Tab-separated table of N, CA and C in Angstrom:
chain	number	residue	atom	x	y	z
Y	1	MET	N	24.420	-11.224	21.094
Y	1	MET	CA	25.284	-10.246	20.475
Y	1	MET	C	24.578	-8.894	20.500
Y	2	TRP	N	25.148	-7.923	21.180
Y	2	TRP	CA	24.631	-6.568	21.329
Y	2	TRP	C	23.185	-6.555	21.838
Y	3	GLY	N	22.808	-7.543	22.630
Y	3	GLY	CA	21.485	-7.591	23.226
Y	3	GLY	C	20.419	-8.221	22.347
Y	4	TYR	N	20.786	-8.780	21.208
Y	4	TYR	CA	19.815	-9.417	20.318
Y	4	TYR	C	19.902	-10.923	20.456
Y	5	THR	N	18.767	-11.577	20.335
Y	5	THR	CA	18.759	-13.035	20.380
Y	5	THR	C	19.101	-13.580	19.000
Y	6	GLU	N	19.391	-14.864	18.975
Y	6	GLU	CA	19.707	-15.507	17.699
Y	6	GLU	C	18.517	-15.465	16.756
Y	7	ALA	N	17.312	-15.613	17.292
Y	7	ALA	CA	16.105	-15.572	16.460
Y	7	ALA	C	15.899	-14.195	15.837
Y	8	GLU	N	16.179	-13.129	16.584
Y	8	GLU	CA	16.033	-11.771	16.048
Y	8	GLU	C	17.046	-11.503	14.936
Y	9	ILE	N	18.257	-11.985	15.112
Y	9	ILE	CA	19.286	-11.812	14.083
Y	9	ILE	C	18.929	-12.609	12.831
Y	10	ALA	N	18.422	-13.819	13.017
Y	10	ALA	CA	18.029	-14.640	11.876
Y	10	ALA	C	16.860	-14.008	11.126
Y	11	GLN	N	15.892	-13.467	11.850
Y	11	GLN	CA	14.755	-12.812	11.202
Y	11	GLN	C	15.209	-11.586	10.417
Y	12	PHE	N	16.115	-10.809	10.975
Y	12	PHE	CA	16.663	-9.648	10.266
Y	12	PHE	C	17.378	-10.084	8.993
Y	13	GLY	N	18.175	-11.120	9.095
Y	13	GLY	CA	18.892	-11.618	7.923
Y	13	GLY	C	17.961	-12.126	6.850
Y	14	LEU	N	16.890	-12.789	7.264
Y	14	LEU	CA	15.935	-13.298	6.282
Y	14	LEU	C	15.194	-12.176	5.585
Y	15	THR	N	14.780	-11.157	6.321
Y	15	THR	CA	13.999	-10.100	5.696
Y	15	THR	C	14.870	-9.165	4.869
Y	16	PHE	N	15.901	-8.603	5.460
Y	16	PHE	CA	16.704	-7.613	4.754
Y	16	PHE	C	17.819	-8.242	3.919
Y	17	GLY	N	18.436	-9.295	4.421
Y	17	GLY	CA	19.520	-9.934	3.675
Y	17	GLY	C	19.043	-10.580	2.390
Y	18	VAL	N	17.970	-11.340	2.479
Y	18	VAL	CA	17.432	-11.982	1.281
Y	18	VAL	C	16.849	-10.937	0.340
Y	19	GLY	N	16.213	-9.895	0.890
Y	19	GLY	CA	15.690	-8.819	0.048
Y	19	GLY	C	16.800	-8.113	-0.718
Y	20	ALA	N	17.909	-7.835	-0.048
Y	20	ALA	CA	19.044	-7.197	-0.715
Y	20	ALA	C	19.642	-8.122	-1.772
Y	21	PHE	N	19.699	-9.404	-1.490
Y	21	PHE	CA	20.207	-10.371	-2.459
Y	21	PHE	C	19.305	-10.432	-3.684
Y	22	MET	N	17.996	-10.352	-3.479
Y	22	MET	CA	17.056	-10.372	-4.596
Y	22	MET	C	17.227	-9.122	-5.464
Y	23	LEU	N	17.411	-7.960	-4.850
Y	23	LEU	CA	17.655	-6.744	-5.620
Y	23	LEU	C	18.960	-6.856	-6.412
Y	24	TYR	N	19.972	-7.460	-5.820
Y	24	TYR	CA	21.239	-7.663	-6.520
Y	24	TYR	C	21.052	-8.595	-7.722
Y	25	MET	N	20.219	-9.604	-7.579
Y	25	MET	CA	19.948	-10.515	-8.692
Y	25	MET	C	19.242	-9.787	-9.834
Y	26	VAL	N	18.313	-8.866	-9.505
Y	26	VAL	CA	17.667	-8.066	-10.548
Y	26	VAL	C	18.701	-7.207	-11.261
Y	27	PHE	N	19.639	-6.623	-10.501
Y	27	PHE	CA	20.720	-5.854	-11.107
Y	27	PHE	C	21.536	-6.723	-12.064
Y	28	ILE	N	21.829	-7.940	-11.688
Y	28	ILE	CA	22.589	-8.850	-12.544
Y	28	ILE	C	21.815	-9.153	-13.821
Y	29	ILE	N	20.513	-9.381	-13.714
Y	29	ILE	CA	19.689	-9.662	-14.892
Y	29	ILE	C	19.691	-8.459	-15.834
Y	30	LEU	N	19.533	-7.254	-15.279
Y	30	LEU	CA	19.535	-6.052	-16.114
Y	30	LEU	C	20.898	-5.834	-16.759
Y	31	GLN	N	21.959	-6.121	-16.031
Y	31	GLN	CA	23.318	-5.998	-16.581
Y	31	GLN	C	23.510	-6.997	-17.721
Y	32	LEU	N	22.996	-8.200	-17.557
Y	32	LEU	CA	23.075	-9.209	-18.607
Y	32	LEU	C	22.321	-8.752	-19.850
Y	33	ALA	N	21.150	-8.160	-19.664
Y	33	ALA	CA	20.367	-7.675	-20.800
Y	33	ALA	C	21.089	-6.536	-21.508
Y	34	ARG	N	21.716	-5.660	-20.744
Y	34	ARG	CA	22.412	-4.525	-21.349
Y	34	ARG	C	23.646	-4.985	-22.132
Y	35	GLU	N	24.416	-5.882	-21.554
Y	35	GLU	CA	25.631	-6.344	-22.220
Y	35	GLU	C	25.343	-7.190	-23.456
Y	36	SER	N	24.208	-7.869	-23.473
Y	36	SER	CA	23.869	-8.699	-24.633
Y	36	SER	C	23.078	-7.917	-25.674
Y	37	LYS	N	22.813	-6.624	-25.408
Y	37	LYS	CA	22.052	-5.767	-26.317
Y	37	LYS	C	20.706	-6.409	-26.664
Y	38	ALA	N	19.979	-6.810	-25.612
Y	38	ALA	CA	18.741	-7.562	-25.796
Y	38	ALA	C	17.585	-6.707	-26.284
Y	39	GLY	N	17.615	-5.410	-26.068
Y	39	GLY	CA	16.491	-4.577	-26.457
Y	39	GLY	C	15.388	-4.638	-25.407
Y	40	ARG	N	14.297	-3.940	-25.686
Y	40	ARG	CA	13.205	-3.892	-24.698
Y	40	ARG	C	12.528	-5.240	-24.529
Y	41	PHE	N	12.195	-5.878	-25.648
Y	41	PHE	CA	11.495	-7.160	-25.556
Y	41	PHE	C	12.398	-8.232	-24.951
Y	42	GLY	N	13.655	-8.255	-25.348
Y	42	GLY	CA	14.592	-9.226	-24.789
Y	42	GLY	C	14.813	-9.017	-23.296
Y	43	THR	N	14.877	-7.755	-22.878
Y	43	THR	CA	15.009	-7.460	-21.452
Y	43	THR	C	13.787	-7.925	-20.695
Y	44	PHE	N	12.607	-7.711	-21.291
Y	44	PHE	CA	11.372	-8.178	-20.666
Y	44	PHE	C	11.374	-9.692	-20.515
Y	45	ILE	N	11.800	-10.390	-21.549
Y	45	ILE	CA	11.840	-11.860	-21.496
Y	45	ILE	C	12.843	-12.330	-20.443
Y	46	LEU	N	13.994	-11.672	-20.377
Y	46	LEU	CA	14.980	-12.039	-19.354
Y	46	LEU	C	14.429	-11.819	-17.950
Y	47	LEU	N	13.814	-10.664	-17.744
Y	47	LEU	CA	13.241	-10.387	-16.419
Y	47	LEU	C	12.109	-11.357	-16.095
Y	48	LEU	N	11.305	-11.692	-17.097
Y	48	LEU	CA	10.201	-12.623	-16.869
Y	48	LEU	C	10.729	-14.018	-16.536
Y	49	GLY	N	11.662	-14.487	-17.340
Y	49	GLY	CA	12.161	-15.847	-17.150
Y	49	GLY	C	13.032	-16.008	-15.911
Y	50	LEU	N	13.997	-15.112	-15.759
Y	50	LEU	CA	14.927	-15.246	-14.642
Y	50	LEU	C	14.371	-14.666	-13.346
Y	51	GLY	N	13.488	-13.684	-13.449
Y	51	GLY	CA	12.926	-13.066	-12.260
Y	51	GLY	C	11.677	-13.739	-11.737
Y	52	PHE	N	11.175	-14.738	-12.455
Y	52	PHE	CA	9.946	-15.400	-12.034
Y	52	PHE	C	10.115	-16.109	-10.698
Y	53	GLY	N	11.276	-16.666	-10.462
Y	53	GLY	CA	11.541	-17.321	-9.180
Y	53	GLY	C	11.568	-16.328	-8.027
Y	54	LEU	N	12.067	-15.125	-8.284
Y	54	LEU	CA	12.085	-14.089	-7.254
Y	54	LEU	C	10.666	-13.679	-6.883
Y	55	VAL	N	9.813	-13.556	-7.886
Y	55	VAL	CA	8.420	-13.187	-7.631
Y	55	VAL	C	7.723	-14.285	-6.828
Y	56	GLY	N	7.992	-15.523	-7.169
Y	56	GLY	CA	7.400	-16.635	-6.428
Y	56	GLY	C	7.846	-16.670	-4.980
Y	57	PHE	N	9.123	-16.392	-4.747
Y	57	PHE	CA	9.633	-16.376	-3.378
Y	57	PHE	C	8.993	-15.256	-2.569
Y	58	ALA	N	8.859	-14.076	-3.172
Y	58	ALA	CA	8.220	-12.947	-2.486
Y	58	ALA	C	6.738	-13.223	-2.248
Y	59	ALA	N	6.073	-13.827	-3.227
Y	59	ALA	CA	4.653	-14.144	-3.082
Y	59	ALA	C	4.433	-15.152	-1.957
Y	60	LYS	N	5.352	-16.083	-1.797
Y	60	LYS	CA	5.228	-17.068	-0.725
Y	60	LYS	C	5.214	-16.375	0.636
Y	61	GLY	N	6.074	-15.405	0.821
Y	61	GLY	CA	6.108	-14.665	2.083
Y	61	GLY	C	4.831	-13.881	2.331
Y	62	VAL	N	4.304	-13.262	1.285
Y	62	VAL	CA	3.059	-12.492	1.414
Y	62	VAL	C	1.891	-13.416	1.731
Y	63	ILE	N	1.818	-14.553	1.057
Y	63	ILE	CA	0.731	-15.510	1.300
Y	63	ILE	C	0.803	-16.053	2.724
Y	64	LYS	N	2.004	-16.380	3.194
Y	64	LYS	CA	2.150	-16.861	4.561
Y	64	LYS	C	1.727	-15.801	5.560
Y	65	TYR	N	2.026	-14.535	5.280
Y	65	TYR	CA	1.653	-13.424	6.165
Y	65	TYR	C	0.134	-13.318	6.289
Y	66	PHE	N	-0.554	-13.388	5.168
Y	66	PHE	CA	-2.017	-13.272	5.189
Y	66	PHE	C	-2.689	-14.498	5.788
Y	67	LEU	N	-2.156	-15.695	5.517
Y	67	LEU	CA	-2.749	-16.906	6.075
Y	67	LEU	C	-2.548	-16.993	7.593
Y	68	ALA	N	-1.514	-16.363	8.093
Y	68	ALA	CA	-1.271	-16.367	9.538
Y	68	ALA	C	-2.233	-15.422	10.261
Y	69	GLY	N	-2.956	-14.590	9.515
Y	69	GLY	CA	-3.958	-13.726	10.116
Y	69	GLY	C	-3.415	-12.420	10.644
Y	70	HIS	N	-2.364	-11.892	10.037
Y	70	HIS	CA	-1.771	-10.641	10.491
Y	70	HIS	C	-2.388	-9.422	9.823
Y	71	VAL	N	-3.505	-9.588	9.196
Y	71	VAL	CA	-4.121	-8.480	8.456
Y	71	VAL	C	-4.742	-7.486	9.379
């Protein structure tokens, strides 16, 4: 498609598509905190609890990058 291979399209989707989805999830968490009037500490707890999986997913990619020797 437009001169790109399937692997290139999949890599683009994984990097930018998943990244955009993760940013959207942070927006949803912040919207939830605002609508529930959680306050600063409650917002922090929501971001910590619900965003912890996002941090783990991002950390996995960084760790794989360094272990592959791309430094």
